[in-house]
Short mmCIF file of C-alpha atoms and ligand atoms in Angstrom, two decimals:
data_model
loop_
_atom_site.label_atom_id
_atom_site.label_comp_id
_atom_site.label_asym_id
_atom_site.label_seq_id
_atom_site.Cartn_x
_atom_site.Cartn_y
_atom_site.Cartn_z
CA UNK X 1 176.59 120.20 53.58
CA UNK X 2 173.42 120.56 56.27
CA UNK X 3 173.55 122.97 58.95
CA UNK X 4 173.48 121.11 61.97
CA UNK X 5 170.03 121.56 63.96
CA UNK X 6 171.72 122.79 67.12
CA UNK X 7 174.46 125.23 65.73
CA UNK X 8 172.28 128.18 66.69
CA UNK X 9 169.12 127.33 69.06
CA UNK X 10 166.80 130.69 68.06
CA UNK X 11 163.60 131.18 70.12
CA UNK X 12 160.74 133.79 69.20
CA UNK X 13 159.79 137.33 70.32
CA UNK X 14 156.93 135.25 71.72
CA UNK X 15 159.21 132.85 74.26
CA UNK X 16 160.49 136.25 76.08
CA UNK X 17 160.63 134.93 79.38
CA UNK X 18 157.23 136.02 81.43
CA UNK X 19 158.53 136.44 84.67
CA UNK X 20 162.16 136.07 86.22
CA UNK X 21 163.13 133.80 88.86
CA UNK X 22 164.45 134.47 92.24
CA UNK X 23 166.75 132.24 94.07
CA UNK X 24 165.68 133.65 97.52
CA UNK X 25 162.79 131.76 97.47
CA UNK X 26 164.76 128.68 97.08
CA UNK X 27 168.43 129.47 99.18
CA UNK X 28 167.97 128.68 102.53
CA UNK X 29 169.78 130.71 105.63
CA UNK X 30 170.28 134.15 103.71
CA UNK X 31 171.84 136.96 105.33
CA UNK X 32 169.93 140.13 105.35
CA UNK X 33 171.66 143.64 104.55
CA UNK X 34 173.00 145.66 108.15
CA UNK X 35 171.88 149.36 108.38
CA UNK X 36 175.91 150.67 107.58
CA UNK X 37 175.54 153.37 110.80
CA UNK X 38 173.37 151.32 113.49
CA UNK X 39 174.81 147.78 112.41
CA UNK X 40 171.05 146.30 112.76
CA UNK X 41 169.18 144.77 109.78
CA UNK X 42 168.29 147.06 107.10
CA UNK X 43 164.82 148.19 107.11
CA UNK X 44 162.99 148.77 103.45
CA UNK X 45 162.79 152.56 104.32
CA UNK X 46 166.81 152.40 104.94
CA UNK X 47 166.99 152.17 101.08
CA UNK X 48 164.23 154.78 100.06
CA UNK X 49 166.85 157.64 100.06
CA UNK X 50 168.54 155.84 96.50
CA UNK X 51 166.03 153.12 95.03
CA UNK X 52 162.22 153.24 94.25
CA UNK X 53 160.00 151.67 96.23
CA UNK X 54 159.27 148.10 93.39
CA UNK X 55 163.15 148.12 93.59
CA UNK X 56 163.77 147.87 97.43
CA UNK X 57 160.36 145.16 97.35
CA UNK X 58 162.34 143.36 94.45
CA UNK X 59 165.30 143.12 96.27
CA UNK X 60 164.00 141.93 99.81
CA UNK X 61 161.52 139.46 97.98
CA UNK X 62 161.86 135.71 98.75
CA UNK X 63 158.67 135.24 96.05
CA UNK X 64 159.81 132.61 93.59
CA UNK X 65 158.83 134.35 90.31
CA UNK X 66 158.09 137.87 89.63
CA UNK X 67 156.05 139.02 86.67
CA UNK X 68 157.75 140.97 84.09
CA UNK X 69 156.12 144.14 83.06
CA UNK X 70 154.69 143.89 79.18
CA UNK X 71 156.78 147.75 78.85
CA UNK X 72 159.93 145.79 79.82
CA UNK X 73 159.22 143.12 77.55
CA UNK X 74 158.79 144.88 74.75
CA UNK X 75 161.67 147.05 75.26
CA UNK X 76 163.64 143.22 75.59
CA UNK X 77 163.36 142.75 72.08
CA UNK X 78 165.33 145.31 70.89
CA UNK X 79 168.11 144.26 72.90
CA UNK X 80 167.92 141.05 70.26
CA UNK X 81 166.34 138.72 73.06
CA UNK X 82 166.16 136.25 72.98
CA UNK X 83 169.56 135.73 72.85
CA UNK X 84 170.38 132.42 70.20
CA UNK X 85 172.72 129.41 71.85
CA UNK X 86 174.95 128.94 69.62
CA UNK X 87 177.42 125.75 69.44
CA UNK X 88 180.73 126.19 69.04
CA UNK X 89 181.64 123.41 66.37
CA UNK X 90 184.68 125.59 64.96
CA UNK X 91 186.15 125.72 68.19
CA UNK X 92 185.57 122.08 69.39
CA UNK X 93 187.06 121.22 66.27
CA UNK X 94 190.33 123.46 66.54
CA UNK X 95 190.43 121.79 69.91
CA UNK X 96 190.40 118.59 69.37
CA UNK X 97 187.92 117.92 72.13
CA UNK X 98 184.74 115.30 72.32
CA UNK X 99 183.37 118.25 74.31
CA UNK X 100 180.30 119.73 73.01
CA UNK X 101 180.34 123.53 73.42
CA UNK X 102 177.40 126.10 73.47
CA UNK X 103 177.46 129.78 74.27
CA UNK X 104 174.49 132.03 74.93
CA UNK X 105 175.10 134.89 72.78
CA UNK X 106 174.73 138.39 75.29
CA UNK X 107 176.94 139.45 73.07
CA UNK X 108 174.24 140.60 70.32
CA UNK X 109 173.05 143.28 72.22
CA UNK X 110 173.44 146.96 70.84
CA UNK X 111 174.66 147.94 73.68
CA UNK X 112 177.64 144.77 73.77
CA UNK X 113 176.50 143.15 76.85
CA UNK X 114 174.17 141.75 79.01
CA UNK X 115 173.73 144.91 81.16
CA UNK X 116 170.98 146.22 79.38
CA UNK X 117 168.33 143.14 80.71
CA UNK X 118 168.57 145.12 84.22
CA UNK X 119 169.16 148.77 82.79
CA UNK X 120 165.48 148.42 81.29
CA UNK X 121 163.81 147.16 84.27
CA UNK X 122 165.45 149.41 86.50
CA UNK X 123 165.00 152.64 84.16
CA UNK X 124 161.16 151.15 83.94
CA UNK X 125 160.45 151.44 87.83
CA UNK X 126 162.11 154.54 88.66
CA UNK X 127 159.93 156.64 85.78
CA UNK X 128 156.76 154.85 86.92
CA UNK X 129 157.62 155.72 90.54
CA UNK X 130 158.60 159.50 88.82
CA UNK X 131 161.81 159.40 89.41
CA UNK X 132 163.29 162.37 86.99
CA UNK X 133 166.88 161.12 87.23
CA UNK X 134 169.37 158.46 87.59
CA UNK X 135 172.88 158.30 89.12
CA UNK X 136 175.43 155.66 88.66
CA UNK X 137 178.71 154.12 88.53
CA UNK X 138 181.23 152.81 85.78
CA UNK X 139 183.90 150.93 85.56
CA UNK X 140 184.85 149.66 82.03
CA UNK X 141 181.75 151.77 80.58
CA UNK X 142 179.31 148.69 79.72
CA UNK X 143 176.85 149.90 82.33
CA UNK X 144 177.57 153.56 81.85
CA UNK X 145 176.36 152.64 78.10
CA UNK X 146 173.62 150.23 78.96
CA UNK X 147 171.84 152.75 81.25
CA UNK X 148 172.36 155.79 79.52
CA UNK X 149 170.53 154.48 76.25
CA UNK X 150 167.70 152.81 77.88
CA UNK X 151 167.17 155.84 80.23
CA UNK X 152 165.89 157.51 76.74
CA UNK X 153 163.14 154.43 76.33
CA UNK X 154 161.57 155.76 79.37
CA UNK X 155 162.02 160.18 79.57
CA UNK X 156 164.36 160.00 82.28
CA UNK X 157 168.00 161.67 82.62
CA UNK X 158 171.29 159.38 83.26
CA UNK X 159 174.44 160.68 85.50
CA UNK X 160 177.23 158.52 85.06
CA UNK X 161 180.60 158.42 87.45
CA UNK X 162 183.45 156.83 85.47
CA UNK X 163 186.32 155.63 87.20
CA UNK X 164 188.52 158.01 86.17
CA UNK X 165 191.41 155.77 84.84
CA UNK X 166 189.11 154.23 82.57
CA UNK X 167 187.54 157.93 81.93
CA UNK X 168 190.79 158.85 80.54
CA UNK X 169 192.11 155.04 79.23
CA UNK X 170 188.61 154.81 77.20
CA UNK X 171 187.77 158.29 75.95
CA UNK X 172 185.41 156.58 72.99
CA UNK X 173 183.27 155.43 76.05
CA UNK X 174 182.21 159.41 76.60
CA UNK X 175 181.55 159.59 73.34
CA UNK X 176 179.21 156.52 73.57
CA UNK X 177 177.70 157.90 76.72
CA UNK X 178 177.17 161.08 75.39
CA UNK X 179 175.36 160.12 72.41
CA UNK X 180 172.75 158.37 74.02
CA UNK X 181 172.12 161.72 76.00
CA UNK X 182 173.39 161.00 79.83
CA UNK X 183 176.12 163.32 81.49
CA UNK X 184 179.06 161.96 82.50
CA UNK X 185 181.87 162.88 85.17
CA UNK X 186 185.17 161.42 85.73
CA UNK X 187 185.39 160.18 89.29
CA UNK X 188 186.46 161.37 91.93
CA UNK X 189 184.81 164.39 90.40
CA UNK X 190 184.15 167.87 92.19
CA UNK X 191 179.97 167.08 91.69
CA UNK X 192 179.78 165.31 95.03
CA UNK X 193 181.42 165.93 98.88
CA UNK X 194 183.08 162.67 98.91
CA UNK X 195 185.04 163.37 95.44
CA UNK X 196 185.82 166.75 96.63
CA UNK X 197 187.14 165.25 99.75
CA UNK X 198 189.39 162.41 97.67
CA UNK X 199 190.84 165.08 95.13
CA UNK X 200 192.14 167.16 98.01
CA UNK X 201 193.84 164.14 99.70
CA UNK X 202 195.14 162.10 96.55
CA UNK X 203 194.80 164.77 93.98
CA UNK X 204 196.65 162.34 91.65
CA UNK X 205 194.48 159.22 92.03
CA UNK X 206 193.06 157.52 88.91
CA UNK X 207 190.00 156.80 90.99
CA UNK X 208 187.77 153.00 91.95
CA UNK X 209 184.63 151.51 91.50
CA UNK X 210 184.00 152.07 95.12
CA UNK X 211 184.92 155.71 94.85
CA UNK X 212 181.98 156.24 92.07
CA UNK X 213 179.38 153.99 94.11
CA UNK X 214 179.60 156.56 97.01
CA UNK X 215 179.76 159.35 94.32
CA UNK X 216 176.69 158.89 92.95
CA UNK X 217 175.05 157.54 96.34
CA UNK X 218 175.24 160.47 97.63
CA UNK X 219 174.20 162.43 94.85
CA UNK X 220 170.85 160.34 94.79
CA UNK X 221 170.56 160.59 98.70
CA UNK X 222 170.67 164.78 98.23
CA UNK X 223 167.69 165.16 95.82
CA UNK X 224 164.36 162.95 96.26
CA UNK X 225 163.67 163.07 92.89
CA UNK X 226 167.20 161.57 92.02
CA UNK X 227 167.89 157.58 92.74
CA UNK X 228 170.56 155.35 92.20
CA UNK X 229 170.93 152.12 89.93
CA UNK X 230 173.36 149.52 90.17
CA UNK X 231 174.43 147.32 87.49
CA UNK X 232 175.40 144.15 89.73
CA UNK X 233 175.72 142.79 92.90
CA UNK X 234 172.15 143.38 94.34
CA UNK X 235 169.52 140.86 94.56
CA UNK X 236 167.09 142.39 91.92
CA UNK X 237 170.25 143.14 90.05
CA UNK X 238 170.40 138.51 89.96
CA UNK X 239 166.44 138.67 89.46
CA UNK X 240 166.24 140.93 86.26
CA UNK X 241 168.74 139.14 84.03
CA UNK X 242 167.34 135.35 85.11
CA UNK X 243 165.51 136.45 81.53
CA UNK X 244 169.54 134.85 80.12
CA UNK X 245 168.92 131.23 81.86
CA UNK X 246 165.38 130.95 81.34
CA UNK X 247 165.55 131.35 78.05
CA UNK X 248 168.66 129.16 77.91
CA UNK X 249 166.52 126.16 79.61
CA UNK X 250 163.84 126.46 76.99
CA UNK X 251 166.86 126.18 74.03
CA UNK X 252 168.45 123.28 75.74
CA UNK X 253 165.11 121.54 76.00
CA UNK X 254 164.85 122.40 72.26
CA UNK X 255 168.42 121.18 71.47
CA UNK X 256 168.35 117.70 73.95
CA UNK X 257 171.00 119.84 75.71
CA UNK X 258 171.82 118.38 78.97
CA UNK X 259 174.94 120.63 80.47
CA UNK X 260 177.67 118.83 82.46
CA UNK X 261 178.88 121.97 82.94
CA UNK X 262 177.92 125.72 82.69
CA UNK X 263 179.68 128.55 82.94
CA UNK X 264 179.95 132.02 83.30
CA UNK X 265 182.31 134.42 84.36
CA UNK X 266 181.97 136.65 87.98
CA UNK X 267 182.23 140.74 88.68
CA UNK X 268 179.89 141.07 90.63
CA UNK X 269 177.50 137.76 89.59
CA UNK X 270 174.72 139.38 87.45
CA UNK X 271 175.46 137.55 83.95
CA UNK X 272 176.47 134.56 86.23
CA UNK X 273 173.68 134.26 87.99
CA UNK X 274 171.26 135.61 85.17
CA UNK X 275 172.35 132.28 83.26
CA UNK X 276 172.89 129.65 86.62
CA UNK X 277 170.02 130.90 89.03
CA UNK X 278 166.85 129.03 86.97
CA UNK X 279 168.70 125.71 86.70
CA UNK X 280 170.29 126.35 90.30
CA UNK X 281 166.63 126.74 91.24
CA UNK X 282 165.25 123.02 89.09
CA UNK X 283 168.74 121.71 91.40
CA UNK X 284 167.66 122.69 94.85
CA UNK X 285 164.43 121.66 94.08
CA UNK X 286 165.13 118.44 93.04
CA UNK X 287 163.86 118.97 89.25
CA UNK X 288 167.30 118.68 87.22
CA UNK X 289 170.61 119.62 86.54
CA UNK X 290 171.37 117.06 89.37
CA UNK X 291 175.24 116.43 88.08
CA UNK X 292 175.63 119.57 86.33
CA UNK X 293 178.23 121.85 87.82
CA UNK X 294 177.99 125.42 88.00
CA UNK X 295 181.54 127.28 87.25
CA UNK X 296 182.24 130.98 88.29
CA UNK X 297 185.74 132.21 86.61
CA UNK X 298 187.12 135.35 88.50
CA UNK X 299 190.45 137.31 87.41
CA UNK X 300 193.14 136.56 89.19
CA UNK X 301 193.18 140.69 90.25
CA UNK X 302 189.71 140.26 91.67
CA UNK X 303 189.36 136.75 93.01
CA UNK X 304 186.67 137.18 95.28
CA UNK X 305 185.37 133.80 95.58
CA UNK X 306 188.85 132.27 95.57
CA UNK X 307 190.51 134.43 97.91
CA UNK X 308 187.76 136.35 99.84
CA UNK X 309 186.30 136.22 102.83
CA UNK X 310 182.78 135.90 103.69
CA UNK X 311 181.62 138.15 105.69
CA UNK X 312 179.96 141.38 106.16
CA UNK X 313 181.18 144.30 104.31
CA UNK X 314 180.78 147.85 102.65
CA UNK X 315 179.85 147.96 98.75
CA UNK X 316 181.88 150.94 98.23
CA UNK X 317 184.69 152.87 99.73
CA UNK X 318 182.90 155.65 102.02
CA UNK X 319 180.94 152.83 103.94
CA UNK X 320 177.55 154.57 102.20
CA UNK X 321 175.85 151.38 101.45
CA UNK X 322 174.19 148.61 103.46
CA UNK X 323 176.62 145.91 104.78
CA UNK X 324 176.65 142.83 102.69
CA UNK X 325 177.10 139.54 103.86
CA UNK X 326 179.40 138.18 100.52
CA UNK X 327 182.69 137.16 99.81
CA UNK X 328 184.96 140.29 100.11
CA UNK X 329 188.60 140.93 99.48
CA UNK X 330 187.76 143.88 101.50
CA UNK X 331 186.08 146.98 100.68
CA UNK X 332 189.48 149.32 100.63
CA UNK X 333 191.14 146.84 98.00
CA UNK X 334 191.86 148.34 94.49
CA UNK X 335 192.73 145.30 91.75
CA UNK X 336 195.26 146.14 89.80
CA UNK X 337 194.13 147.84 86.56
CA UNK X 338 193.04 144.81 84.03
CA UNK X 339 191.50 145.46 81.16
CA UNK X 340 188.16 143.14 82.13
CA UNK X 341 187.52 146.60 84.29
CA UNK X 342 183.63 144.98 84.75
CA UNK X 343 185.18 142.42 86.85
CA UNK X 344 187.62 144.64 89.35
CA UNK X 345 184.91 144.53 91.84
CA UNK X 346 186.19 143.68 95.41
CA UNK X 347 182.97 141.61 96.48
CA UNK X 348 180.24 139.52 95.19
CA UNK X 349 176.97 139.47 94.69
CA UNK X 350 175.15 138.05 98.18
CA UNK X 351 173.14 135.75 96.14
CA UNK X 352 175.89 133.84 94.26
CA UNK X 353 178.23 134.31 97.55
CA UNK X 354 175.41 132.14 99.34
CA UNK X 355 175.60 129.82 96.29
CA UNK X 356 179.41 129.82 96.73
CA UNK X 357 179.57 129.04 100.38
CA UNK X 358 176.87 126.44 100.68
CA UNK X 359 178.77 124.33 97.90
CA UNK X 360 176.03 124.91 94.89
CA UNK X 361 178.63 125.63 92.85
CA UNK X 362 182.46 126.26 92.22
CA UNK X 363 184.90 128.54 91.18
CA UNK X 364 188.42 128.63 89.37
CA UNK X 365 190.22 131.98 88.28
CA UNK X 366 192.57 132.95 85.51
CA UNK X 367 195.91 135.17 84.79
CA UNK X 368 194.59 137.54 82.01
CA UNK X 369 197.37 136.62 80.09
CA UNK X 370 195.83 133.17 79.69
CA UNK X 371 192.43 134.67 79.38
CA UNK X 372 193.42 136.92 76.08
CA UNK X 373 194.43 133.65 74.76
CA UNK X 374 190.93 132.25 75.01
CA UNK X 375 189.89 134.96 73.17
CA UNK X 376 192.17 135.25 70.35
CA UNK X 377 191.34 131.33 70.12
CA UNK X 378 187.40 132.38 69.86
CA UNK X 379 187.77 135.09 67.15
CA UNK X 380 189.92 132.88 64.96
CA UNK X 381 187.65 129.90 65.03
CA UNK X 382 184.52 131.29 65.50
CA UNK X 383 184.61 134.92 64.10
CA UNK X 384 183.50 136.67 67.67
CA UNK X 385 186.16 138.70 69.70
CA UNK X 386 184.44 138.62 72.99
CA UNK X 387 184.40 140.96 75.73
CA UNK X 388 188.01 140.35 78.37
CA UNK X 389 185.44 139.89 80.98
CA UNK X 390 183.53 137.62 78.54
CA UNK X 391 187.36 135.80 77.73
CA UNK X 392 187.63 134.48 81.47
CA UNK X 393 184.45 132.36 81.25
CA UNK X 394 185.63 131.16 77.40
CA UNK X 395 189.22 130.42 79.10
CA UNK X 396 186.76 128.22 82.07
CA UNK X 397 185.40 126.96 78.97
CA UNK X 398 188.45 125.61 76.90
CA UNK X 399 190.24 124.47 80.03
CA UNK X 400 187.20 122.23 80.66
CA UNK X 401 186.91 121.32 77.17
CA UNK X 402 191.08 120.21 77.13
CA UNK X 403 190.31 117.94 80.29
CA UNK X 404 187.75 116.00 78.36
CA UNK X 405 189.75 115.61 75.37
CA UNK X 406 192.55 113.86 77.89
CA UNK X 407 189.87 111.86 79.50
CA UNK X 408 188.31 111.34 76.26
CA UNK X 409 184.82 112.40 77.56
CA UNK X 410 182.29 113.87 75.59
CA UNK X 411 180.69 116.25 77.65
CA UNK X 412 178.26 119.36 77.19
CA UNK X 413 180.00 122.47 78.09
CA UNK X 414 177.26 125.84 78.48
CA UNK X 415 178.95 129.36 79.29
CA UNK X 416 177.70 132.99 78.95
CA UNK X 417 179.45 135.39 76.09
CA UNK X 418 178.46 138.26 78.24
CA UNK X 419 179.57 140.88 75.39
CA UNK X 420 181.48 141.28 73.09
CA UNK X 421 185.27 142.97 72.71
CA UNK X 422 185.05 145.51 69.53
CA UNK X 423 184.98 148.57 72.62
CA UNK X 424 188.15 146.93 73.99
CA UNK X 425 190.59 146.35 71.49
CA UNK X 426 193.71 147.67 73.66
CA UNK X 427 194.02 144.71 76.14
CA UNK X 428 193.85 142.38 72.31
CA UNK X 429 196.71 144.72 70.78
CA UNK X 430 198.64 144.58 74.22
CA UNK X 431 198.20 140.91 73.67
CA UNK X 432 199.66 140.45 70.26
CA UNK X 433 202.52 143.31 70.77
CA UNK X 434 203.68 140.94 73.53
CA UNK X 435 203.56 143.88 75.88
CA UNK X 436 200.08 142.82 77.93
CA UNK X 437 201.04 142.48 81.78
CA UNK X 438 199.99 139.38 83.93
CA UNK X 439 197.38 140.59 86.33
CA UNK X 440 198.58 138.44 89.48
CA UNK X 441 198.35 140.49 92.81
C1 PLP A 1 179.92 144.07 83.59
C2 PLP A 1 180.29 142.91 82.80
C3 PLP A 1 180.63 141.68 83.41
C4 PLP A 1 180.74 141.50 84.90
O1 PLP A 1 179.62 141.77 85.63
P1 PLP A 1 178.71 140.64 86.27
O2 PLP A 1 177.74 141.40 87.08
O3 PLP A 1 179.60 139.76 87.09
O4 PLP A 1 178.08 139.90 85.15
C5 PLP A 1 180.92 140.60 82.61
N1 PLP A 1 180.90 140.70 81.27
C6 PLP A 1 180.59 141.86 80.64
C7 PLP A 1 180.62 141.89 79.16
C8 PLP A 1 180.27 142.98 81.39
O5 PLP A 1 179.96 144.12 80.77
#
């Protein structure tokens, strides 16, 4: 038997992406950040308190490309980019579908997911701009991870807030945290004002996202040699992984790939728009991808796009950060407790909110129930147990690749493995026990 030429697209060290792309330069009518105690627009020096100064000019820049340092590139490599697009032959065939499916594979990563393309960049600025620490949040523990090990590339410390559910759910994730060399704190902790002040009211609460973003705000806002780093959401959050769809576009030019659909599941939008953004970009312009459509899968616990409003709003729960104008479920919301924990975000990333609203692209969401499922399908055709947050863009996948088999169409079908699942094996043993809840709210 011969290997099919396109059942893994590989590029070389060499065809690192050179720069990344920013879809401010080509989304009309964006809304800028509001100052969160004068309501006004944000000025660049309302961010200095918690980001470096190439982060804040990252994040207000409208410039179409931005180069990537050589440092950052370097370091890329060792995350395994670029990443291979893979086709999915084993599952088309279990499926029975004319649909041709290919996956970008974020999943090779060391650290399990695509957070580490911004964790480098981000870790790079700060120690150029001398920066002796960073504070963060976590969730499920993928950015905890990420940040914590490439903090070490670059002589600079790592504080990480975990949730504190998921602190005491996912105890290997310390571990993981710890061995890379970063402290971590379960959140609300007693490090901060704000955590003191939540353990006195609801000493028995299991903690939020949004409780961990004004946790280690504020601990960055106290110390000028401190900063903060977020894993999603922000505009140079979108800008740093573009690296996933560039180098996706040169593979499908390599392949004679032409997507009728791609797909990628939404937290807060980073591995979304990391893949989308570039061919979003060759769309507005007129240059391609003129029938394609873009697909965002939420969880039904989280559905932001699906459910939200869009509007300005907080990106955590002490009404610390800049307003956002994105789609919101509202900045006091706390999804239920899923296991894709890296998609129980209550907003979206501005970007991919614009996206959203102005009809670039859709969005569909799934009951995690179905989205286990998906996966269970994946690692029994093609030997990968992905990531639950990972699952929901498979599930987008499959679902799209059913509908041509009925319609007997035989379309091309892209979506994002964002990580894998090995980290997460309880929601997959909940799943075949029989005793995994549905995640409706
Ligand atoms: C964090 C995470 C997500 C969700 O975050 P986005 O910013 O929406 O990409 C998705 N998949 C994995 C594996 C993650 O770790």
């Amino acid at each position: 038997m011969t290997i099919p030429f396109d059942a893994r697209i590989n590029l070389t060290p060499e065809d690192i992406p050179k720069r990344w792309y920013n879809l401010a330069a080509d989304l009309p009518g964006l809304k800028p950040p509001l100052n969160p105690g004068t309501g006004e627009v944000a000025k660049p020096e309302d961010f200095e308190p918690i980001f470096c100064k190439e982060i804040i000019r990252q994040e207000g820049s409208t410039e179409r490309y931005i180069d990537i340092p050589e440092e950052v590139r370097d370091n890329l490599i060792y995350l395994n980019r670029p990443a291979p697009l893979q086709r999915a032959y084993r599952l088309e065939k279990y499926l029975k579908t004319p649909a041709k499916i290919y996956f970008k594979r974020e999943d090779m990563s060391p650290l399990g997911s695509h957070k580490g393309n911004t964790a480098i960049a981000q870790a790079y600025y700060n120690a150029e701009a001398g920066i002796h620490t960073l504070t963060t949040e976590t969730g499920a523990g993928q950015w905890g991870t990420a940040l914590a090990m490439v903090s070490n590339l670059y002589d600079i410390k790592t504080t990480v807030f975990m949730v504190k559910g998921s602190y005491l759910a996912k105890p290997l994730r310390k571990t993981i945290i710890n061995t890379y060399g970063a402290t971590i704190y379960a959140s609300p902790s007693e490090h901060t004002e704000f955590g003191k002040k939540i353990l006195k009211e609801h000493p028995e609460t299991t903690g939020s996202l949004g409780i961990a973003i004004s946790e280690a705000c504020e601990m960055a806002a106290n110390d000028k040699n401190i900063c903060y780093s977020l894993g999603s959401v922000l505009n140079h959050v979108m800008l740093h992984q573009t690296v996933i769809g560039i180098e996706t576009m040169q593979q499908m030019e390599i392949g004679e790939i032409e997507p009728d659909y791609v797909v990628a599941c939404t937290g807060g939008g980073s591995n979304f728009a990391g893949l989308t953004f570039p061919m979003l970009g060759e769309k507005i312009r007129g240059k391609g991808f003129k029938d394609t459509q873009f697909v965002a899968v939420e969880p039904r616990a989280a559905p932001s796009l699906t459910k939200g409003e869009f509007k300005y709003d907080y990106g955590d729960t002490a009404g610390f950060t800049p307003l956002l104008m994105m789609y919101t479920l509202g900045s006091e919301f706390i999804p239920s407790s899923i296991h894709a924990g890296g998609l129980r975000y209550h907003g979206m990333s501005p970007l991919v909110s614009a996206a959203y609203d102005t009809g670039l692209i859709t969005a569909r969401s799934y009951d995690q129930t179905q989205t286990f499922e998906a996966g269970i399908t994946m690692a029994r055709t093609e030997g990968i147990i992905p990531a639950p947050e990972s699952c929901h863009a498979l599930k987008g996948a499959i679902d799209l690749a059913l509908e041509c088999k009925e319609k007997n169409e035989e379309k091309t079908i892209v979506f994002c493995l964002s990580g894998h699942g090995l980290l997460d094996l309880y929601g997959y043993e909940q799943y075949l026990d029989g005793t995994l809840p549905s995640s409706e709210i």
